[in-house]
Coordinates of C-alpha atoms in Angstrom, one line a residue:
X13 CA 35.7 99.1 37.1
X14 CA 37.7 96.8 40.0
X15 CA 41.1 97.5 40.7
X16 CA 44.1 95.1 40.1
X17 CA 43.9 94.8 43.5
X18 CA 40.2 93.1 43.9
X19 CA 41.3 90.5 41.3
X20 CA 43.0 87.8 44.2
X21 CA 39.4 87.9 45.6
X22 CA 37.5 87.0 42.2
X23 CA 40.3 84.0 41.8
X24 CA 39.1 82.8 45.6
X25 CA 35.3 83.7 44.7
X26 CA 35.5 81.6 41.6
X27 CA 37.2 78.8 43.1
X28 CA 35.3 78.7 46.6
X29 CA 31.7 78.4 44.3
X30 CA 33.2 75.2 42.0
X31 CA 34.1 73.6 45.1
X32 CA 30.9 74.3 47.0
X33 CA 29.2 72.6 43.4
X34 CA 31.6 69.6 43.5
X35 CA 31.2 69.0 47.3
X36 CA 27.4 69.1 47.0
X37 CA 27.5 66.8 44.0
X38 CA 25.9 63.3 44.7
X39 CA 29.3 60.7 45.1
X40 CA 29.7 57.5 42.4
X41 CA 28.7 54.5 42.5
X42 CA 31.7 52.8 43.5
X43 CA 31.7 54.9 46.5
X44 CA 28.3 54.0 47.6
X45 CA 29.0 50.4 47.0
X46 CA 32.3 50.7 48.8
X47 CA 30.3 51.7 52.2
X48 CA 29.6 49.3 54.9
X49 CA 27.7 48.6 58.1
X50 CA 29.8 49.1 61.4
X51 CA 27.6 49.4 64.8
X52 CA 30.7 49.7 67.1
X53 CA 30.5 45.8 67.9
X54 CA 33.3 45.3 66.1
X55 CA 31.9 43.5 62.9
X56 CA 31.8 46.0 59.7
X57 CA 29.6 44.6 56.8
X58 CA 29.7 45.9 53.6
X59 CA 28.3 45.1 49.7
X60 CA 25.9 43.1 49.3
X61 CA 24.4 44.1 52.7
X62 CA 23.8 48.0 52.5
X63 CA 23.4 50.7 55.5
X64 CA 19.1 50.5 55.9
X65 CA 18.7 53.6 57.5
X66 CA 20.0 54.9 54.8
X67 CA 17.6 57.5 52.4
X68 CA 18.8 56.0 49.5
X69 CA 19.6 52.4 49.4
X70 CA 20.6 51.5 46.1
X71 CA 23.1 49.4 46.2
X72 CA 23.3 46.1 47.0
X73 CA 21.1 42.9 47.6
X74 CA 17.5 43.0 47.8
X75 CA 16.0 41.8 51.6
X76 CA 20.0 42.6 53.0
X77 CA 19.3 45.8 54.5
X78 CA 21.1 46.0 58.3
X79 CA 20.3 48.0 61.0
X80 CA 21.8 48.2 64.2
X81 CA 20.6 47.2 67.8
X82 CA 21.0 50.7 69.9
X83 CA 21.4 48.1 73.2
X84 CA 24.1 45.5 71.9
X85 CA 25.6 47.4 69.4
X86 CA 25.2 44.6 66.5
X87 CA 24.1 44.7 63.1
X88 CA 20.0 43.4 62.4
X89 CA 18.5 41.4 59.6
X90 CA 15.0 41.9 59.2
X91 CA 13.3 38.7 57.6
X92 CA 9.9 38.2 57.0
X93 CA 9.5 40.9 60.0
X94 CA 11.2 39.3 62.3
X95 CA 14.8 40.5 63.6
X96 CA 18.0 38.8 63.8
X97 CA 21.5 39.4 65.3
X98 CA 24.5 39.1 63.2
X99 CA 27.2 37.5 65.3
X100 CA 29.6 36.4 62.1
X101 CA 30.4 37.0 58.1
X102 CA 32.4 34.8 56.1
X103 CA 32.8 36.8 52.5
X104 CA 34.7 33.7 50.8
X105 CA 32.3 31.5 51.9
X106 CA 29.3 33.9 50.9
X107 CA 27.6 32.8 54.7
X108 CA 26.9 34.7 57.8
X109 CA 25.8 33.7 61.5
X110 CA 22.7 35.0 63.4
X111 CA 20.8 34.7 66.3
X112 CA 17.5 35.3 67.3
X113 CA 17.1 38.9 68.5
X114 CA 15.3 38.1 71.4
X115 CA 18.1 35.6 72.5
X116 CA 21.3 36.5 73.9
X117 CA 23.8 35.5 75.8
X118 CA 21.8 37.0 79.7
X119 CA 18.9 34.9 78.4
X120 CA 18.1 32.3 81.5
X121 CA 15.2 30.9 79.7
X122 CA 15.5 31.4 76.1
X123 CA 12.6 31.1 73.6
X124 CA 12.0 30.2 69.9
X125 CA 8.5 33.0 69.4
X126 CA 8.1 32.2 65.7
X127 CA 9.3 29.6 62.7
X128 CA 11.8 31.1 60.7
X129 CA 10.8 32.2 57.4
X130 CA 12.6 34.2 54.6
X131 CA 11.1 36.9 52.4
X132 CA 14.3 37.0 50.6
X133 CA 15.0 35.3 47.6
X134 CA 18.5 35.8 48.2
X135 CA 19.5 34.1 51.4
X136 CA 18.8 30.7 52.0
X137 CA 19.7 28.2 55.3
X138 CA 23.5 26.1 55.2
X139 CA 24.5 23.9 57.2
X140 CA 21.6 23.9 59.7
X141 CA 19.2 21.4 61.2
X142 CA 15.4 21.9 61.9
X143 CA 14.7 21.8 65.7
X144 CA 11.0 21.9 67.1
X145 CA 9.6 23.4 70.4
X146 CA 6.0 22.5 71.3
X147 CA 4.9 25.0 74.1
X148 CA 2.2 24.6 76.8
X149 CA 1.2 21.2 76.1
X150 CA -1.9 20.2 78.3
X151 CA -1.8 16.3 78.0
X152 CA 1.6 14.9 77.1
X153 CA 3.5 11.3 76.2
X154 CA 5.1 9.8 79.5
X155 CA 8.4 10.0 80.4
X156 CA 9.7 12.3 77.9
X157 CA 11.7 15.1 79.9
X158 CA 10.1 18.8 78.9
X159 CA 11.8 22.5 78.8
X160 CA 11.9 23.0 83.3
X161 CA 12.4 26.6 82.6
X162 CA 8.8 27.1 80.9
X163 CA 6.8 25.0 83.1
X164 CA 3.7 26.7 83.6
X165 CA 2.1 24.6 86.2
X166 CA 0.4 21.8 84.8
X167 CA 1.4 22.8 80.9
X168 CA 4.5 21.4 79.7
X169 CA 6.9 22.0 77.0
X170 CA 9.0 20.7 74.5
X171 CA 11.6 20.5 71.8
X172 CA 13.0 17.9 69.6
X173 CA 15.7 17.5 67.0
X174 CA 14.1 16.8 63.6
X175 CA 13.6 13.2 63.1
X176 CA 13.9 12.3 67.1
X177 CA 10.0 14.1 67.7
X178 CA 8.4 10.8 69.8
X179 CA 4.6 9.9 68.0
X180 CA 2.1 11.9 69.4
X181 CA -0.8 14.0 68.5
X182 CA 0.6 17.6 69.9
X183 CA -1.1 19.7 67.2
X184 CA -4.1 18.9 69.4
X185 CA -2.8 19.5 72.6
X186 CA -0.3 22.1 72.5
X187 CA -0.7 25.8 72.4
X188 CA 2.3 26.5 69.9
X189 CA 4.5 25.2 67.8
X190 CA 7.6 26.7 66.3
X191 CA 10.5 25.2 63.8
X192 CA 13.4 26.7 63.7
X193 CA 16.8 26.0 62.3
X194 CA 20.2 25.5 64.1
X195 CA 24.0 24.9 63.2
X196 CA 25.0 21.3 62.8
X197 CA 27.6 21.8 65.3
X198 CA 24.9 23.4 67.9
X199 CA 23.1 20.0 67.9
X200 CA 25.9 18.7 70.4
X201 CA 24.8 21.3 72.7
X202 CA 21.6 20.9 72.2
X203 CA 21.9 17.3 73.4
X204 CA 24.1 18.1 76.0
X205 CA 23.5 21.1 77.6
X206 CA 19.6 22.0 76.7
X207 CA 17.9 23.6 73.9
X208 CA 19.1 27.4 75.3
X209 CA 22.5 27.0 74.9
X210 CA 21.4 25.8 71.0
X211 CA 19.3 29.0 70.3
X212 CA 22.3 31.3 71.5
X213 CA 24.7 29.7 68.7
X214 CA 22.2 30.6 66.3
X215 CA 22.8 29.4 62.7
X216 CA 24.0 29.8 59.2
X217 CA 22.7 31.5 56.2
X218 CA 24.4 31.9 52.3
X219 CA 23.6 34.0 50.1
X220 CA 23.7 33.9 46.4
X221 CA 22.9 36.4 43.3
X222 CA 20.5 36.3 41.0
X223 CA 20.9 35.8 37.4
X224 CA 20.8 39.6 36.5
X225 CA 23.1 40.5 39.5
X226 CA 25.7 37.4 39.0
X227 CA 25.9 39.1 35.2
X228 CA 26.6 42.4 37.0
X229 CA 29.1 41.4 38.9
X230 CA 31.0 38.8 36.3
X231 CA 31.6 42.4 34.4
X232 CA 33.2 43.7 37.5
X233 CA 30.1 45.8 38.2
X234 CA 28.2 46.3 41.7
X235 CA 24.3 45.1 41.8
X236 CA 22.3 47.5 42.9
X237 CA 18.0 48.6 43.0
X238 CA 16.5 52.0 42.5
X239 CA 13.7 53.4 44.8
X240 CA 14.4 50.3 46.7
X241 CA 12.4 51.8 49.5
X242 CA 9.2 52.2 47.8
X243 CA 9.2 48.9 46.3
X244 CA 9.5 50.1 43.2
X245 CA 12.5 48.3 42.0
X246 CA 14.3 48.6 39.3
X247 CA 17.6 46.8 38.7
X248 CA 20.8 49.0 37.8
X249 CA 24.6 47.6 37.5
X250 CA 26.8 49.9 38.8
X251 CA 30.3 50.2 36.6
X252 CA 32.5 53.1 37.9
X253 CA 30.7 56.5 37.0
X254 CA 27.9 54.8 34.9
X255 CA 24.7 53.1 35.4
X256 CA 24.3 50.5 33.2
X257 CA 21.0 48.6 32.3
X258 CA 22.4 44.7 32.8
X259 CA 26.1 44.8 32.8
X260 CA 29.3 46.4 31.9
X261 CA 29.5 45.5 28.9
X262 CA 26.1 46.9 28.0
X263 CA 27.1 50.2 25.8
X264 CA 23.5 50.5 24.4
X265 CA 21.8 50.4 28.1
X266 CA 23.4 53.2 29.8
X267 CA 21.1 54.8 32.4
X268 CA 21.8 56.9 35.0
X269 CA 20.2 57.3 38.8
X270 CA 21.0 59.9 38.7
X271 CA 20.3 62.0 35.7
X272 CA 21.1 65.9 37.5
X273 CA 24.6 65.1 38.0
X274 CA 26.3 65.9 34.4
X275 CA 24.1 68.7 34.3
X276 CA 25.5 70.3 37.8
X277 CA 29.1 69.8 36.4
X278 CA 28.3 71.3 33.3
X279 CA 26.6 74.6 34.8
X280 CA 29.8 74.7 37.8
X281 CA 32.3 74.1 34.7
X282 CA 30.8 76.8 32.7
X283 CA 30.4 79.5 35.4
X284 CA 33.7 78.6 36.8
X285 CA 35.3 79.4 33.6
X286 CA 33.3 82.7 33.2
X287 CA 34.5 84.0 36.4
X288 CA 38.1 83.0 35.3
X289 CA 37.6 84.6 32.1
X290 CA 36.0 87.7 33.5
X291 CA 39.1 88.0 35.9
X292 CA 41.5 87.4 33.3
X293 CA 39.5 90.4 31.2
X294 CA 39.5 92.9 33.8
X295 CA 43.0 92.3 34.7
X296 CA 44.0 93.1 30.5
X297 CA 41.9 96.6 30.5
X298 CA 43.4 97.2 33.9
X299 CA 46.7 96.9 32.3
X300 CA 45.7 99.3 29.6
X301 CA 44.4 101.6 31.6
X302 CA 47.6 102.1 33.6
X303 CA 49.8 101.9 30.6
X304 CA 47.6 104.8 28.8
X305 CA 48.1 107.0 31.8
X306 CA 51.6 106.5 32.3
X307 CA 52.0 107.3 28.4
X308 CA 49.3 110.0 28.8
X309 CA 51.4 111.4 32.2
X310 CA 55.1 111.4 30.4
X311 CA 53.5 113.7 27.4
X312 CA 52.6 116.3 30.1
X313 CA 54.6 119.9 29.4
X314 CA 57.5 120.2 32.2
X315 CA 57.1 124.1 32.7
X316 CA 59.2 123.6 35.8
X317 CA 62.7 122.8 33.6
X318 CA 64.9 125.6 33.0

């Protein structure tokens, strides 16, 4: 049987294991929601845009995963494949900045590769005005003044403003055309100063939930997908410790993502209290043992009195 003495040690035992469970124990929902995006540039980004190199991702947008460039240290947006720099957020006004990632601000000659385009349901352009380069044109109109920097001996480029492009058939005799959009504000520079200065300012995005999500979070819930990776979504809402099927007001929808949790603090409470009881236990026949031989030793014959 242990001694009095190794009971200090089952109190530390028992404590030390329900610790180890609750630190291993996967973290709310609120705390997951809570985390943001911070690639040392300065900017931190949090809900609805959500960590991608995560393992998890499940909670936040859809399509507003960020990444972060190992070379400038800024957050990336991946849209329809193609990567863009996130030079500013405005949370109020639910609309962030970016820049193509190929464009920056050592860029002597930059360049447009591809239209923009948006898998995402979610963001859509503000603000913004279409500008469109035509690159390594072989026969061009007259005195209209091309892109010096991309001469390529006799082929020629160009870009226009939407609405100033002069009438001519350049489907037929460029190699490539790309639209892109750029800030309002840009187009001053644009005229001024040359299309590169334009494509360095970048331009505007908002974002806006869904129906399901804008539900969600009218509740004071967090939207948020499961298996996002594997494009197997399925929408949650996110309400404190519970998972809720629409919002959080939905009593009769409660799911969880993750079921193993309750289970983990049931089996932690239950062995934690065994140990506990087990200690107190051993300390009580401990006790009795000790009071049994002191009784036992003061009934012993003393033949040494006189």
């Amino acid at each position: 049987m242990a001694s009095l003495e190794n009971l200090p040690f089952f109190f530390f035992l028992s404590t030390l294991f329900y610790t180890s469970i609750n630190e291993n124990l996967p973290k709310n929902s609120l705390i997951s929601c809570s985390s943001s995006v911070n690639c040392g540039h300065g900017l931190s980004i949090g809900y609805p845009f959500w960590p991608q190199n995560q393992e998890l991702e499940f909670c936040g947008y859809p399509g507003l995963g960020l990444s972060c460039n190992s070379h400038s240290h800024e957050p990336i947006l991946s849209l329809h494949k193609n990567l863009y720099c996130v030079k500013s957020l405005d949370e109020s006004q639910k609309t962030l900045t970016i820049t193509y990632n190929e464009v920056n601000s050592m860029t002597i000659c930059p360049v447009a590769r591809h239209d923009f385009a948006s898998n995402s349901s979610i963001l859509f352009p503000k603000d913004n005005k279409m500008v469109h380069f035509f690159y390594n044109c072989t026969v061009y109109p007259p005195s209209v003044p091309d892109i010096k920097c991309l001469q390529r001996g006799a082929k020629h480029s160009y870009a226009f403003v939407n609405g100033s492009v002069p009438e001519f058939d350049w489907n037929q005799y460029c190699e490539d055309i790309v639209s892109v959009p750029v800030m309002k504000k840009g187009i001053e520079g644009f005229l001024g100063k040359g299309f590169g200065e334009v494509l360095k300012v970048g331009f505007v995005l908002t974002w806006k939930a869904d129906s399901a999500c804008q539900s969600c979070e009218d509740s004071g819930g967090f939207c948020g997908y499961k298996d996002r990776i594997n494009h197997n979504q399925t929408f949650f809402c996110f309400c404190n410790e519970r998972h809720h099927a629409h919002n959080c007001y939905d009593q009769t929808g409660e799911v969880s993502t993750a079921p193993s949790q309750p289970h983990y603090v049931i089996a932690g409470a239950v062995i934690f209290g065994g140990l506990i009881t087990t200690s107190f236990i051993l300390y009580l026949v401990q006790e009795k043992r000790i009071g049994v031989h002191k009784s036992g030793f003061s009934q012993i014959p003393r033949n040494y009195e006189k």
